[in-house]
């Protein structure tokens, strides 16, 4: 979804933001902006896109894609802004390298599988979400997606047939063991060299 086509999807975007609130505020206890039962932040702008997996309107999973070239006021995208010291809840040393600003790399944030999805379906829904993340990113001209993933991402990604390269140290963010990674979306099921990134000075 994009701001340009939200009207074609009825209440899907509103319901997606409501489930985001359930996951990240109610369950995880993150301190995030909320209003009328919806969670949102400064990166939910017309620059971003949203991938939502649903079943007859019931939200199963979702995520947000933001270009690493984004600029909205003082903000760009989450990992770069963290590195610039603009975000209190993500350490500035989240990346080993300088945060990219490239048309062929987008950032993925707010990945979740809804708590209503039972254990037997969670892996399948997670796989479908990442497949559509990769397809959506490719359609936007991306070769890779950068984002914060579970620290066990190597095993996690392998289970769903995708590959990723670590880009930062393991860290605890709001109670979750996480790590920044660069995910291949051009050939997500094959080992392929990722776009080269510059190391920070």
Short mmCIF file of C-alpha atoms in Angstrom, two decimals:
data_model
loop_
_atom_site.label_atom_id
_atom_site.label_comp_id
_atom_site.label_asym_id
_atom_site.label_seq_id
_atom_site.Cartn_x
_atom_site.Cartn_y
_atom_site.Cartn_z
CA UNK A 1 0.00 0.00 0.00
CA UNK A 2 0.97 3.63 -0.53
CA UNK A 3 -0.70 6.93 0.30
CA UNK A 4 -1.71 7.08 -3.36
CA UNK A 5 -3.78 3.88 -3.19
CA UNK A 6 -4.98 3.66 0.43
CA UNK A 7 -8.48 4.55 -0.73
CA UNK A 8 -8.59 1.33 -2.73
CA UNK A 9 -8.17 -0.83 0.38
CA UNK A 10 -11.00 0.33 2.63
CA UNK A 11 -10.06 0.13 6.33
CA UNK A 12 -7.02 -2.08 5.76
CA UNK A 13 -4.44 0.59 6.62
CA UNK A 14 -6.31 1.64 9.78
CA UNK A 15 -6.63 -2.00 10.87
CA UNK A 16 -2.93 -2.55 10.14
CA UNK A 17 -1.98 0.39 12.41
CA UNK A 18 -4.30 -0.99 15.11
CA UNK A 19 -2.58 -4.38 15.04
CA UNK A 20 0.79 -2.58 15.10
CA UNK A 21 -0.37 -0.96 18.34
CA UNK A 22 -1.38 -4.33 19.73
CA UNK A 23 2.02 -5.85 18.89
CA UNK A 24 4.47 -3.06 19.68
CA UNK A 25 2.70 -1.12 22.46
CA UNK A 26 0.36 -3.58 24.18
CA UNK A 27 2.56 -6.71 23.90
CA UNK A 28 6.12 -5.39 23.69
CA UNK A 29 5.57 -2.31 25.82
CA UNK A 30 7.37 0.07 23.47
CA UNK A 31 6.81 3.78 24.06
CA UNK A 32 5.50 4.89 20.67
CA UNK A 33 3.02 7.50 19.40
CA UNK A 34 -0.58 6.31 19.36
CA UNK A 35 -4.01 7.74 18.72
CA UNK A 36 -7.50 6.22 18.42
CA UNK A 37 -6.06 2.74 18.91
CA UNK A 38 -3.42 3.11 16.17
CA UNK A 39 0.39 3.10 16.43
CA UNK A 40 2.37 5.35 14.08
CA UNK A 41 5.55 7.40 13.97
CA UNK A 42 7.44 10.00 11.92
CA UNK A 43 8.26 7.43 9.20
CA UNK A 44 4.64 6.77 8.22
CA UNK A 45 4.68 9.35 5.43
CA UNK A 46 3.89 9.36 1.70
CA UNK A 47 7.54 8.34 1.15
CA UNK A 48 6.92 4.91 2.67
CA UNK A 49 5.10 1.81 1.49
CA UNK A 50 3.35 -0.88 3.56
CA UNK A 51 3.15 -4.62 2.96
CA UNK A 52 0.15 -6.14 4.72
CA UNK A 53 -0.83 -9.81 4.72
CA UNK A 54 -4.52 -10.27 5.49
CA UNK A 55 -7.26 -12.88 5.28
CA UNK A 56 -10.59 -11.37 4.28
CA UNK A 57 -9.52 -8.11 5.95
CA UNK A 58 -8.16 -9.73 9.13
CA UNK A 59 -4.55 -8.60 9.58
CA UNK A 60 -2.09 -11.51 9.75
CA UNK A 61 1.25 -9.70 9.33
CA UNK A 62 2.75 -6.47 8.11
CA UNK A 63 5.78 -4.25 7.67
CA UNK A 64 6.87 -0.85 6.34
CA UNK A 65 9.35 -0.04 3.58
CA UNK A 66 11.09 3.35 3.47
CA UNK A 67 13.66 4.51 0.90
CA UNK A 68 17.12 5.15 2.32
CA UNK A 69 17.03 8.40 0.31
CA UNK A 70 14.03 9.63 2.35
CA UNK A 71 14.02 13.10 3.90
CA UNK A 72 11.10 14.54 5.89
CA UNK A 73 12.06 17.51 8.03
CA UNK A 74 15.02 16.46 10.18
CA UNK A 75 14.24 12.75 9.72
CA UNK A 76 15.46 10.34 7.02
CA UNK A 77 14.95 6.66 7.89
CA UNK A 78 15.15 4.82 11.18
CA UNK A 79 18.63 3.24 11.08
CA UNK A 80 20.28 6.35 9.67
CA UNK A 81 18.55 8.58 12.20
CA UNK A 82 19.66 6.26 14.99
CA UNK A 83 23.24 6.52 13.75
CA UNK A 84 22.85 10.32 13.69
CA UNK A 85 21.79 10.24 17.35
CA UNK A 86 18.19 11.34 16.70
CA UNK A 87 16.46 8.33 18.27
CA UNK A 88 16.60 7.62 22.00
CA UNK A 89 15.52 3.98 21.77
CA UNK A 90 18.08 2.76 19.19
CA UNK A 91 21.85 3.05 19.91
CA UNK A 92 23.96 5.21 17.58
CA UNK A 93 26.35 2.27 17.02
CA UNK A 94 23.57 0.08 15.57
CA UNK A 95 25.57 -0.26 12.30
CA UNK A 96 29.17 -1.28 11.59
CA UNK A 97 29.03 0.82 8.42
CA UNK A 98 27.85 4.24 7.34
CA UNK A 99 24.08 4.16 6.88
CA UNK A 100 23.42 3.93 3.14
CA UNK A 101 21.59 6.60 1.16
CA UNK A 102 20.91 4.83 -2.14
CA UNK A 103 18.02 4.30 -4.52
CA UNK A 104 18.69 0.55 -4.63
CA UNK A 105 18.44 0.00 -0.85
CA UNK A 106 15.22 0.42 1.16
CA UNK A 107 14.66 -0.01 4.89
CA UNK A 108 12.19 -2.47 6.44
CA UNK A 109 10.69 -1.62 9.84
CA UNK A 110 7.79 -2.66 12.08
CA UNK A 111 7.84 -6.29 10.89
CA UNK A 112 5.31 -8.37 12.78
CA UNK A 113 3.09 -11.42 12.67
CA UNK A 114 -0.21 -10.74 14.46
CA UNK A 115 -0.69 -12.46 17.84
CA UNK A 116 -3.96 -13.91 16.52
CA UNK A 117 -1.99 -16.15 14.10
CA UNK A 118 -1.64 -19.58 15.72
CA UNK A 119 1.67 -21.36 16.06
CA UNK A 120 1.01 -23.79 13.22
CA UNK A 121 0.66 -20.93 10.71
CA UNK A 122 3.22 -18.42 12.00
CA UNK A 123 6.20 -19.67 9.98
CA UNK A 124 4.13 -19.80 6.79
CA UNK A 125 2.74 -16.28 7.34
CA UNK A 126 6.24 -15.00 8.15
CA UNK A 127 7.58 -16.53 4.94
CA UNK A 128 4.78 -15.01 2.86
CA UNK A 129 5.43 -11.60 4.44
CA UNK A 130 9.14 -11.68 3.58
CA UNK A 131 8.45 -12.96 0.07
CA UNK A 132 6.15 -10.01 -0.53
CA UNK A 133 8.66 -7.67 1.12
CA UNK A 134 11.25 -8.84 -1.40
CA UNK A 135 8.84 -8.59 -4.35
CA UNK A 136 7.65 -5.12 -3.29
CA UNK A 137 11.22 -3.89 -2.81
CA UNK A 138 12.19 -5.18 -6.26
CA UNK A 139 9.19 -3.40 -7.79
CA UNK A 140 10.45 -0.19 -6.16
CA UNK A 141 13.88 -0.65 -7.74
CA UNK A 142 15.68 -2.04 -4.70
CA UNK A 143 18.36 -4.70 -4.74
CA UNK A 144 18.53 -5.05 -0.96
CA UNK A 145 16.58 -4.21 2.17
CA UNK A 146 18.23 -3.04 5.38
CA UNK A 147 16.60 -3.49 8.77
CA UNK A 148 16.77 -4.65 12.36
CA UNK A 149 16.01 -8.35 12.67
CA UNK A 150 16.13 -10.94 15.50
CA UNK A 151 19.73 -11.68 16.53
CA UNK A 152 19.19 -15.30 15.49
CA UNK A 153 18.38 -14.04 11.98
CA UNK A 154 20.80 -16.45 10.20
CA UNK A 155 18.78 -19.44 11.41
CA UNK A 156 15.51 -17.49 11.12
CA UNK A 157 16.17 -16.45 7.50
CA UNK A 158 17.45 -19.90 6.52
CA UNK A 159 14.23 -21.48 7.79
CA UNK A 160 12.26 -19.41 5.29
CA UNK A 161 14.79 -19.83 2.47
CA UNK A 162 16.32 -16.33 2.42
CA UNK A 163 19.78 -14.91 3.09
CA UNK A 164 21.05 -11.82 4.89
CA UNK A 165 24.37 -10.23 5.87
CA UNK A 166 24.96 -8.84 9.40
CA UNK A 167 25.59 -5.08 9.44
CA UNK A 168 25.78 -4.35 13.16
CA UNK A 169 26.44 -5.78 16.61
CA UNK A 170 23.95 -7.87 18.52
CA UNK A 171 22.07 -5.62 20.93
CA UNK A 172 19.05 -5.48 23.18
CA UNK A 173 16.45 -3.01 21.92
CA UNK A 174 13.34 -2.64 24.08
CA UNK A 175 13.80 -6.16 25.43
CA UNK A 176 14.45 -7.85 22.07
CA UNK A 177 17.83 -9.32 21.05
CA UNK A 178 18.35 -7.80 17.63
CA UNK A 179 20.92 -7.05 14.94
CA UNK A 180 20.96 -4.90 11.82
CA UNK A 181 21.18 -6.87 8.59
CA UNK A 182 21.14 -6.40 4.81
CA UNK A 183 18.68 -8.73 3.08
CA UNK A 184 19.02 -9.78 -0.54
CA UNK A 185 15.81 -9.20 -2.54
CA UNK A 186 17.03 -9.68 -6.12
CA UNK A 187 17.70 -13.39 -5.69
CA UNK A 188 16.42 -13.99 -2.17
CA UNK A 189 16.85 -17.76 -2.29
CA UNK A 190 20.44 -17.78 -3.54
CA UNK A 191 23.74 -16.66 -2.12
CA UNK A 192 24.56 -13.42 -3.91
CA UNK A 193 26.98 -10.60 -3.19
CA UNK A 194 25.21 -7.73 -1.48
CA UNK A 195 25.66 -4.10 -2.59
CA UNK A 196 28.94 -2.77 -1.15
CA UNK A 197 28.55 -0.37 1.78
CA UNK A 198 31.10 2.07 3.15
CA UNK A 199 32.50 1.59 6.65
CA UNK A 200 32.12 4.47 9.06
CA UNK A 201 35.23 6.44 9.90
#
